[in-house]
Short mmCIF file of C-alpha atoms in Angstrom, two decimals:
data_model
loop_
_atom_site.label_atom_id
_atom_site.label_comp_id
_atom_site.label_asym_id
_atom_site.label_seq_id
_atom_site.Cartn_x
_atom_site.Cartn_y
_atom_site.Cartn_z
CA UNK A 1116 -6.62 12.40 46.27
CA UNK A 1117 -6.71 15.95 46.98
CA UNK A 1118 -4.58 17.57 44.42
CA UNK A 1119 -3.58 21.19 45.28
CA UNK A 1120 -6.19 23.06 43.21
CA UNK A 1121 -7.36 21.83 40.01
CA UNK A 1122 -10.83 22.81 38.73
CA UNK A 1123 -13.19 20.27 40.31
CA UNK A 1124 -16.85 20.44 39.29
CA UNK A 1125 -19.70 18.71 37.60
CA UNK A 1126 -20.24 20.50 34.41
CA UNK A 1127 -21.07 19.28 30.91
CA UNK A 1128 -17.30 19.73 30.18
CA UNK A 1129 -16.19 17.79 33.23
CA UNK A 1130 -18.50 14.93 32.17
CA UNK A 1131 -16.71 14.58 28.71
CA UNK A 1132 -14.29 11.87 28.03
CA UNK A 1133 -10.85 12.91 29.04
CA UNK A 1134 -9.23 11.60 26.00
CA UNK A 1135 -11.51 13.53 23.79
CA UNK A 1136 -10.74 16.81 26.01
CA UNK A 1137 -7.10 16.26 25.81
CA UNK A 1138 -6.87 15.76 22.02
CA UNK A 1139 -9.48 18.70 21.42
CA UNK A 1140 -7.17 21.08 23.76
CA UNK A 1141 -4.19 20.06 21.75
CA UNK A 1142 -5.76 20.66 18.30
CA UNK A 1143 -7.43 24.03 19.26
CA UNK A 1144 -4.27 25.43 21.05
CA UNK A 1145 -1.99 24.53 18.28
CA UNK A 1146 -4.09 25.98 15.59
CA UNK A 1147 -4.56 29.15 17.66
CA UNK A 1148 -0.68 29.26 18.22
CA UNK A 1149 -0.02 29.23 14.64
CA UNK A 1150 -2.90 31.63 13.56
CA UNK A 1151 -1.93 34.94 11.83
CA UNK A 1152 -5.22 36.34 11.48
CA UNK A 1153 -7.14 38.52 13.86
CA UNK A 1154 -10.60 36.97 13.04
CA UNK A 1155 -9.23 33.65 13.90
CA UNK A 1156 -7.70 34.75 17.29
CA UNK A 1157 -10.95 36.45 18.35
CA UNK A 1158 -12.95 33.53 17.43
CA UNK A 1159 -10.72 31.31 19.28
CA UNK A 1160 -10.80 33.48 22.40
CA UNK A 1161 -14.58 33.58 22.16
CA UNK A 1162 -14.78 29.92 21.75
CA UNK A 1163 -12.39 29.31 24.69
CA UNK A 1164 -14.40 31.69 26.74
CA UNK A 1165 -17.57 29.87 25.99
CA UNK A 1166 -16.04 26.52 27.03
CA UNK A 1167 -14.87 28.13 30.29
CA UNK A 1168 -18.21 29.23 30.91
CA UNK A 1169 -19.64 25.86 30.08
CA UNK A 1170 -17.12 24.31 32.34
CA UNK A 1171 -18.49 26.62 35.39
CA UNK A 1172 -14.79 27.24 36.25
CA UNK A 1173 -14.38 29.03 39.62
CA UNK A 1174 -14.40 32.64 38.68
CA UNK A 1175 -12.00 33.72 41.49
CA UNK A 1176 -9.42 31.09 40.47
CA UNK A 1177 -9.81 31.66 36.77
CA UNK A 1178 -9.32 35.49 37.23
CA UNK A 1179 -6.17 35.01 39.23
CA UNK A 1180 -4.84 32.71 36.38
CA UNK A 1181 -5.49 35.24 33.82
CA UNK A 1182 -4.27 38.21 35.82
CA UNK A 1183 -0.90 36.52 36.05
CA UNK A 1184 -0.80 35.80 32.46
CA UNK A 1185 -1.87 39.32 31.61
CA UNK A 1186 0.48 40.98 33.88
CA UNK A 1187 3.20 39.71 31.78
CA UNK A 1188 1.26 40.89 28.61
CA UNK A 1189 1.31 44.23 30.17
CA UNK A 1190 5.11 44.31 29.91
CA UNK A 1191 4.65 43.44 26.09
CA UNK A 1192 2.28 46.35 25.67
CA UNK A 1193 4.86 48.66 27.19
CA UNK A 1194 7.89 47.46 25.31
CA UNK A 1195 6.69 46.19 21.87
CA UNK A 1196 5.15 49.30 20.32
CA UNK A 1197 8.26 51.13 20.80
CA UNK A 1198 10.52 48.50 19.38
CA UNK A 1199 8.69 47.11 16.28
CA UNK A 1200 11.13 46.55 13.20
CA UNK A 1201 11.84 49.82 11.29
CA UNK A 1202 10.19 50.18 8.16
CA UNK A 1203 7.09 48.02 8.94
CA UNK A 1204 5.31 51.10 10.50
CA UNK A 1205 4.80 54.38 8.71
CA UNK A 1206 7.97 56.04 8.20
CA UNK A 1207 9.32 58.78 10.63
CA UNK A 1208 11.22 58.50 13.75
CA UNK A 1209 8.64 57.95 16.56
CA UNK A 1210 6.26 60.30 15.15
CA UNK A 1211 4.02 58.02 13.51
CA UNK A 1212 1.81 55.55 15.68
CA UNK A 1213 3.87 52.24 16.28
CA UNK A 1214 1.16 50.31 14.67
CA UNK A 1215 2.88 47.29 13.98
CA UNK A 1216 4.01 46.91 17.65
CA UNK A 1217 0.44 47.54 18.77
CA UNK A 1218 -0.94 44.87 16.45
CA UNK A 1219 1.88 42.37 17.53
CA UNK A 1220 1.08 42.82 21.19
CA UNK A 1221 -2.67 42.42 20.63
CA UNK A 1222 -2.08 39.27 18.73
CA UNK A 1223 -0.11 37.66 21.45
CA UNK A 1224 -2.47 39.01 24.11
CA UNK A 1225 -5.35 37.24 22.26
CA UNK A 1226 -3.60 33.97 21.54
CA UNK A 1227 -2.14 33.80 25.01
CA UNK A 1228 -5.35 34.06 26.62
CA UNK A 1229 -7.25 31.91 24.38
CA UNK A 1230 -4.79 28.92 24.65
CA UNK A 1231 -4.56 29.19 28.51
CA UNK A 1232 -8.46 29.27 28.46
CA UNK A 1233 -8.59 26.33 26.37
CA UNK A 1234 -6.15 24.47 28.56
CA UNK A 1235 -7.87 25.65 31.81
CA UNK A 1236 -11.51 24.73 30.68
CA UNK A 1237 -10.52 21.34 28.96
CA UNK A 1238 -7.46 19.83 30.66
CA UNK A 1239 -7.16 21.42 34.08
CA UNK A 1240 -10.74 20.13 34.77
CA UNK A 1241 -9.77 16.43 34.31
CA UNK A 1242 -9.73 14.68 37.70
CA UNK A 1243 -5.93 14.22 38.41
CA UNK A 1244 -6.01 10.49 39.01
CA UNK A 1245 -7.82 9.80 35.74
CA UNK A 1246 -5.19 12.13 33.65
CA UNK A 1247 -2.41 9.44 33.59
CA UNK A 1248 -5.24 6.70 32.51
CA UNK A 1249 -6.48 9.13 29.63
CA UNK A 1250 -2.86 9.77 28.45
CA UNK A 1251 -1.96 6.06 28.37
CA UNK A 1252 -5.26 5.41 26.40
CA UNK A 1253 -3.47 8.02 23.91
CA UNK A 1254 -0.52 5.90 23.81
CA UNK A 1255 1.83 8.07 25.81
CA UNK A 1256 4.93 6.13 26.83
CA UNK A 1257 4.01 4.06 29.91
CA UNK A 1258 7.08 5.26 31.87
CA UNK A 1259 6.02 8.78 31.50
CA UNK A 1260 2.42 7.95 32.35
CA UNK A 1261 3.70 6.15 35.49
CA UNK A 1262 5.91 9.24 36.32
CA UNK A 1263 3.01 11.64 35.98
CA UNK A 1264 0.76 9.47 38.28
CA UNK A 1265 3.46 9.15 40.92
CA UNK A 1266 4.32 12.90 40.58
CA UNK A 1267 0.60 13.80 41.14
CA UNK A 1268 0.63 11.85 44.45
CA UNK A 1269 3.77 13.04 45.77
CA UNK A 1270 3.25 16.59 44.79
CA UNK A 1271 0.39 16.54 47.53
CA UNK A 1272 2.72 14.54 49.96
CA UNK A 1273 5.68 16.76 49.51
CA UNK A 1274 3.50 19.96 49.75
CA UNK A 1275 2.11 18.45 53.21
CA UNK A 1276 5.59 17.90 54.34
CA UNK A 1277 6.66 21.29 53.17
CA UNK A 1278 3.76 22.95 54.89
CA UNK A 1279 4.72 21.26 57.94
CA UNK A 1280 8.16 22.25 58.01
CA UNK A 1281 7.25 25.90 57.20
CA UNK A 1282 4.80 25.68 60.36
CA UNK A 1283 7.75 24.57 62.35
CA UNK A 1284 10.00 27.17 61.10
CA UNK A 1285 7.25 29.85 61.77
CA UNK A 1286 6.96 28.49 65.43
CA UNK A 1287 10.72 29.26 65.72
CA UNK A 1288 10.24 32.83 64.50
CA UNK A 1289 11.52 32.45 61.14
CA UNK A 1290 10.96 35.47 58.91
CA UNK A 1291 11.90 35.04 55.06
CA UNK A 1292 14.06 38.14 53.89
CA UNK A 1293 16.49 38.48 51.27
CA UNK A 1294 19.47 37.41 53.19
CA UNK A 1295 22.08 34.72 53.65
CA UNK A 1296 20.28 33.29 56.53
CA UNK A 1297 17.02 32.89 54.81
CA UNK A 1298 18.57 31.53 51.60
CA UNK A 1299 20.74 28.93 53.56
CA UNK A 1300 17.41 28.13 55.58
CA UNK A 1301 15.65 27.34 52.32
CA UNK A 1302 18.32 25.21 50.95
CA UNK A 1303 18.41 23.06 54.08
CA UNK A 1304 14.53 23.02 53.77
CA UNK A 1305 14.90 21.90 50.25
CA UNK A 1306 17.60 19.42 51.06
CA UNK A 1307 15.45 17.97 53.80
CA UNK A 1308 12.48 17.38 51.36
CA UNK A 1309 14.90 15.86 48.88
CA UNK A 1310 16.39 13.52 51.61
CA UNK A 1311 12.96 12.65 53.12
CA UNK A 1312 11.45 12.07 49.58
CA UNK A 1313 14.14 9.92 48.57
CA UNK A 1314 13.90 7.75 51.73
CA UNK A 1315 10.13 7.65 51.15
CA UNK A 1316 10.42 6.72 47.44
CA UNK A 1317 12.69 3.67 48.63
CA UNK A 1318 10.00 2.41 50.90
CA UNK A 1319 7.35 3.10 48.31
CA UNK A 1320 9.37 1.01 45.57
CA UNK A 1321 9.98 -1.85 48.10
CA UNK A 1322 6.09 -1.84 48.75
CA UNK A 1323 5.25 -1.64 44.92
CA UNK A 1324 7.71 -4.62 44.36
CA UNK A 1325 6.10 -6.81 46.78
CA UNK A 1326 2.73 -6.26 45.03
CA UNK A 1327 4.22 -7.27 41.73
CA UNK A 1328 5.34 -4.02 40.18
CA UNK A 1329 6.90 -4.63 36.80
CA UNK A 1330 6.76 -1.19 35.26
CA UNK A 1331 3.44 -1.75 33.42
CA UNK A 1332 0.82 0.79 34.05
CA UNK A 1333 -2.60 -0.77 34.67
CA UNK A 1334 -5.43 1.57 34.01
CA UNK A 1335 -8.35 0.38 36.12
CA UNK A 1336 -11.03 2.53 34.62
CA UNK A 1337 -11.97 2.21 31.14
CA UNK A 1338 -13.29 5.02 29.07
CA UNK A 1339 -16.41 4.73 26.83
CA UNK A 1340 -17.17 7.50 24.33
CA UNK A 1341 -20.68 8.78 24.69
CA UNK A 1342 -22.62 10.89 22.25
CA UNK A 1343 -21.86 14.18 23.88
CA UNK A 1344 -18.04 13.22 23.46
CA UNK A 1345 -18.51 12.56 19.81
CA UNK A 1346 -20.41 15.94 19.38
CA UNK A 1347 -17.64 17.87 21.28
CA UNK A 1348 -15.04 16.23 19.16
CA UNK A 1349 -16.90 17.10 15.83
CA UNK A 1350 -17.29 20.82 17.09
CA UNK A 1351 -13.90 21.20 18.23
CA UNK A 1352 -12.19 19.76 15.03
CA UNK A 1353 -14.77 21.68 12.93
CA UNK A 1354 -13.33 24.94 14.56
CA UNK A 1355 -9.69 23.98 13.96
CA UNK A 1356 -10.61 23.06 10.46
CA UNK A 1357 -12.39 26.34 9.76
CA UNK A 1358 -9.47 28.25 11.36
CA UNK A 1359 -6.99 26.47 9.15
CA UNK A 1360 -9.15 27.28 6.08
CA UNK A 1361 -9.66 30.94 7.35
CA UNK A 1362 -5.69 31.22 7.48
CA UNK A 1363 -5.39 30.31 3.86
CA UNK A 1364 -8.33 32.07 2.66
CA UNK B 1095 11.38 30.54 34.26
CA UNK B 1096 8.50 30.18 32.09
CA UNK B 1097 7.66 31.80 28.75
CA UNK B 1098 3.93 32.53 28.18
CA UNK B 1099 1.50 31.38 25.81
CA UNK B 1100 1.46 33.21 22.48
CA UNK B 1101 4.82 34.75 22.51
CA UNK B 1102 7.11 32.44 20.54
CA UNK B 1103 7.15 31.98 16.69
CA UNK B 1104 5.94 28.82 15.28
CA UNK B 1105 9.21 27.43 14.06
CA UNK B 1106 10.67 27.98 17.63
CA UNK B 1107 7.65 26.30 19.20
CA UNK B 1108 8.06 23.23 16.70
CA UNK B 1109 11.70 22.92 17.22
CA UNK B 1110 11.38 23.46 20.87
CA UNK B 1111 8.78 20.53 21.08
CA UNK B 1112 10.64 18.24 19.06
CA UNK B 1113 13.99 18.64 20.89
CA UNK B 1114 12.13 18.46 24.12
CA UNK B 1115 10.62 15.29 22.91
CA UNK B 1116 13.88 13.66 22.16
CA UNK B 1117 15.33 14.80 25.41
CA UNK B 1118 12.35 13.35 27.44
CA UNK B 1119 12.51 10.19 25.31
CA UNK B 1120 16.36 9.66 25.98
CA UNK B 1121 15.88 10.50 29.55
CA UNK B 1122 13.09 7.87 29.77
CA UNK B 1123 15.24 5.35 28.13
CA UNK B 1124 18.01 6.11 30.64
CA UNK B 1125 15.46 5.87 33.61
CA UNK B 1126 15.27 2.41 34.99
CA UNK B 1127 11.74 0.98 36.00
CA UNK B 1128 12.74 0.69 39.44
CA UNK B 1129 13.78 4.40 39.74
CA UNK B 1130 10.37 5.60 38.67
CA UNK B 1131 9.23 6.41 42.26
CA UNK B 1132 12.49 8.12 42.96
CA UNK B 1133 12.27 10.42 39.87
CA UNK B 1134 8.73 11.18 40.69
CA UNK B 1135 9.60 12.17 44.31
CA UNK B 1136 12.35 14.49 43.01
CA UNK B 1137 9.98 15.91 40.33
CA UNK B 1138 7.43 16.56 43.22
CA UNK B 1139 10.18 18.27 45.26
CA UNK B 1140 10.98 20.78 42.55
CA UNK B 1141 7.26 21.21 42.07
CA UNK B 1142 6.70 22.14 45.46
CA UNK B 1143 10.28 24.11 45.61
CA UNK B 1144 8.82 26.46 42.94
CA UNK B 1145 6.08 27.47 45.32
CA UNK B 1146 8.74 28.90 47.89
CA UNK B 1147 8.90 32.57 47.48
CA UNK B 1148 11.98 34.59 48.59
CA UNK B 1149 11.21 38.03 49.28
CA UNK B 1150 13.13 40.75 47.63
CA UNK B 1151 12.40 44.34 48.45
CA UNK B 1152 8.55 44.83 47.93
CA UNK B 1153 8.17 41.95 45.50
CA UNK B 1154 9.48 38.28 45.53
CA UNK B 1155 10.80 35.79 43.32
CA UNK B 1156 10.05 31.96 43.39
CA UNK B 1157 12.74 29.35 43.18
CA UNK B 1158 13.53 27.38 40.17
CA UNK B 1159 16.45 24.95 41.33
CA UNK B 1160 16.55 23.37 37.70
CA UNK B 1161 20.40 23.31 38.34
CA UNK B 1162 19.94 21.29 41.57
CA UNK B 1163 17.36 18.93 39.80
CA UNK B 1164 19.87 18.49 36.80
CA UNK B 1165 22.81 17.59 39.37
CA UNK B 1166 20.65 14.79 41.07
CA UNK B 1167 18.83 13.38 37.95
CA UNK B 1168 20.88 13.71 35.10
CA UNK B 1169 19.37 12.93 31.76
CA UNK B 1170 16.18 11.90 33.66
CA UNK B 1171 15.65 15.61 34.35
CA UNK B 1172 13.98 15.91 31.06
CA UNK B 1173 10.97 13.75 31.75
CA UNK B 1174 11.01 14.89 35.44
CA UNK B 1175 10.83 18.63 34.57
CA UNK B 1176 8.45 17.89 31.70
CA UNK B 1177 6.01 16.28 34.03
CA UNK B 1178 6.39 18.87 36.86
CA UNK B 1179 5.67 21.55 34.10
CA UNK B 1180 2.87 19.77 32.83
CA UNK B 1181 1.28 19.67 36.30
CA UNK B 1182 2.12 23.37 36.92
CA UNK B 1183 0.16 24.15 33.84
CA UNK B 1184 -2.72 22.09 34.88
CA UNK B 1185 -2.66 23.46 38.65
CA UNK B 1186 -1.66 26.90 38.13
CA UNK B 1187 -1.18 29.37 35.49
CA UNK B 1188 2.21 28.80 33.90
CA UNK B 1189 1.94 28.45 30.19
CA UNK B 1190 -0.21 25.96 28.55
CA UNK B 1191 0.30 23.08 25.90
CA UNK B 1192 1.98 24.70 23.09
CA UNK B 1193 5.07 26.21 25.14
CA UNK B 1194 5.37 22.82 27.24
CA UNK B 1195 8.10 21.74 24.94
CA UNK B 1196 10.30 24.93 24.92
CA UNK B 1197 9.83 25.40 28.59
CA UNK B 1198 11.00 21.81 29.15
CA UNK B 1199 13.92 22.32 27.00
CA UNK B 1200 15.04 25.56 28.44
CA UNK B 1201 14.80 24.28 32.00
CA UNK B 1202 16.09 20.88 31.50
CA UNK B 1203 19.08 21.08 29.13
CA UNK B 1204 21.34 23.35 31.18
CA UNK B 1205 20.26 21.10 34.13
CA UNK B 1206 21.86 18.27 32.27
CA UNK B 1207 25.06 20.35 31.82
CA UNK B 1208 25.21 21.07 35.23
CA UNK B 1209 24.89 17.37 36.03
CA UNK B 1210 27.94 16.47 33.92
CA UNK B 1211 29.98 19.44 35.22
CA UNK B 1212 29.32 18.28 38.81
CA UNK B 1213 30.07 14.57 38.03
CA UNK B 1214 33.36 15.77 36.44
CA UNK B 1215 34.36 18.05 39.43
CA UNK B 1216 32.97 16.54 42.43
CA UNK B 1217 34.43 13.54 44.36
CA UNK B 1218 33.19 12.03 47.37
CA UNK B 1219 34.90 12.86 50.61
CA UNK B 1220 35.75 16.38 49.41
CA UNK B 1221 35.29 19.12 52.27
CA UNK B 1222 31.66 20.76 52.72
CA UNK B 1223 32.58 24.02 51.34
CA UNK B 1224 33.45 22.48 47.99
CA UNK B 1225 30.06 20.94 47.62
CA UNK B 1226 28.49 24.25 48.67
CA UNK B 1227 30.19 26.34 46.20
CA UNK B 1228 29.91 23.99 43.46
CA UNK B 1229 26.29 23.76 43.89
CA UNK B 1230 25.82 27.39 44.23
CA UNK B 1231 27.99 28.20 41.13
CA UNK B 1232 26.25 25.54 38.93
CA UNK B 1233 22.93 26.42 40.42
CA UNK B 1234 23.38 29.97 39.52
CA UNK B 1235 24.87 29.48 36.05
CA UNK B 1236 22.07 27.00 35.17
CA UNK B 1237 19.57 29.84 35.86
CA UNK B 1238 21.67 32.28 33.58
CA UNK B 1239 21.97 29.39 30.71
CA UNK B 1240 18.11 28.90 30.97
CA UNK B 1241 17.76 32.68 30.70
CA UNK B 1242 19.83 32.90 27.68
CA UNK B 1243 18.04 30.10 26.01
CA UNK B 1244 14.86 31.76 26.52
CA UNK B 1245 16.09 35.22 25.35
CA UNK B 1246 17.43 33.42 22.23
CA UNK B 1247 13.91 31.73 21.76
CA UNK B 1248 12.31 34.99 22.03
CA UNK B 1249 14.78 36.83 19.80
CA UNK B 1250 14.24 34.27 17.22
CA UNK B 1251 10.65 35.52 16.94
CA UNK B 1252 11.95 38.89 15.77
CA UNK B 1253 14.34 41.73 16.85
CA UNK B 1254 11.43 43.51 18.47
CA UNK B 1255 11.39 40.87 21.16
CA UNK B 1256 14.74 41.85 22.28
CA UNK B 1257 13.57 44.47 24.45
CA UNK B 1258 11.26 42.03 26.33
CA UNK B 1259 13.99 39.41 26.46
CA UNK B 1260 16.49 41.66 28.10
CA UNK B 1261 13.74 42.82 30.49
CA UNK B 1262 13.15 39.09 31.31
CA UNK B 1263 16.92 38.62 31.85
CA UNK B 1264 17.44 41.54 34.05
CA UNK B 1265 14.59 40.54 36.24
CA UNK B 1266 16.22 37.16 36.85
CA UNK B 1267 19.25 38.53 38.19
CA UNK B 1268 18.02 38.11 41.88
CA UNK B 1269 16.66 34.78 40.92
CA UNK B 1270 20.04 33.64 39.87
CA UNK B 1271 21.42 34.85 43.17
CA UNK B 1272 18.79 33.26 45.22
CA UNK B 1273 18.70 30.06 43.30
CA UNK B 1274 22.42 29.59 43.47
CA UNK B 1275 22.73 30.00 47.17
CA UNK B 1276 19.68 27.80 47.85
CA UNK B 1277 21.09 25.07 45.48
CA UNK B 1278 24.35 25.32 47.14
CA UNK B 1279 22.93 24.99 50.68
CA UNK B 1280 20.75 22.07 49.55
CA UNK B 1281 23.73 20.27 48.15
CA UNK B 1282 25.65 20.86 51.19
CA UNK B 1283 22.69 19.26 53.32
CA UNK B 1284 22.41 16.35 50.97
CA UNK B 1285 26.16 15.70 51.15
CA UNK B 1286 26.14 15.87 54.90
CA UNK B 1287 23.08 13.39 55.21
CA UNK B 1288 22.84 11.23 52.01
CA UNK B 1289 26.27 11.35 50.25
CA UNK B 1290 25.23 8.64 48.12
CA UNK B 1291 22.65 10.70 46.33
CA UNK B 1292 25.30 12.99 44.88
CA UNK B 1293 27.23 10.13 42.92
CA UNK B 1294 28.42 6.49 43.43
CA UNK B 1295 30.28 6.24 46.56
CA UNK B 1296 33.59 4.79 45.57
CA UNK B 1297 34.45 1.36 46.65
CA UNK B 1298 37.78 2.19 47.94
CA UNK B 1299 36.10 4.58 50.52
CA UNK B 1300 34.93 1.39 52.23
CA UNK B 1301 37.00 0.17 55.17
#
């Protein structure tokens, strides 16, 4: 299965147990999200960057991901310093440095980047077919796991179908503009994808039924915790714990 | 329409996640085991639809189509969009784990509203232009509702975010137009080809 573009690889992070990575990413991002202290945010960003380096993520893809995020952060840097609540910054109308807003914007930028890096390094590196199995082991409802597994597969299929249709449109000299014609064409394109998808799903259901589908999700590969997994779990949770302690100190 | 990591305050993140979990749970209970492939297929279509870019001037916007998703899926739109958003987070750059709940809620809840409004107004056998405009109006207003929810979520974090929120809302006006018209055309297409997808075909229609 070739899923659009996850971060494939064979780094120490890729070899970690997906369950441990999911739980670790959840704990680390939640603690980062609720953090109020710059020391914690900086440490989180550093730790996340270290994980990204350890995972040997494709630098080009990673930079694109972060650029998108920080393009939005740029908007914050433009808006927030001038609209920070009155009274929090030094008094004076516009003469004093809008410190509160700058602090706010930097906190958001640090947190956002750290959380996205955690997610990319730990979760986006899980092989897509193994992701549902790992979630099932973590007691995510079976129906949801099944839905995810099938959606991963169908995203590939529908994307292929979509590319084919776009190619056909290009062959007929279609050019996207902001016009009624373009929007109607895109509407029909989506409609066609929907109808073909539905018909395909009916066939898939019939094929699944004839193989005894009863709604249960059977994970074929078992997971076994190794020493590296335990080590990573200890390190990740130690970090989360220290950060919570730093918040309260 | 996604909110980035790091923006929202903790209570907003928590309540958004809790409400989204309730919605996903409810949607899953409403989803029959046999319609899992169908739901997954629709989730995949909406994922791929978000890759469609409509050029506007020098820039472009991508389609959201949560109104269309809601109309077709009903309450099941919660798990479907939740899964699609999770995959988007895995494969692209949109959001991460902590905003997943809020994003699911802002995308799915207006979709559910669109579903019930559509079912209330639409009857099989209506002329095509009814289907088109109903889809277009509901599609566009779903985007507006999602934008309003997002703005509220941001504004709950503090008055200072209002500027950012208004900026996001203004940036979404072209998205609203594009999304509405594309949804309308898609509904029209589905009505012509597979009318049964838009609601139960009434028995008295059969000869």
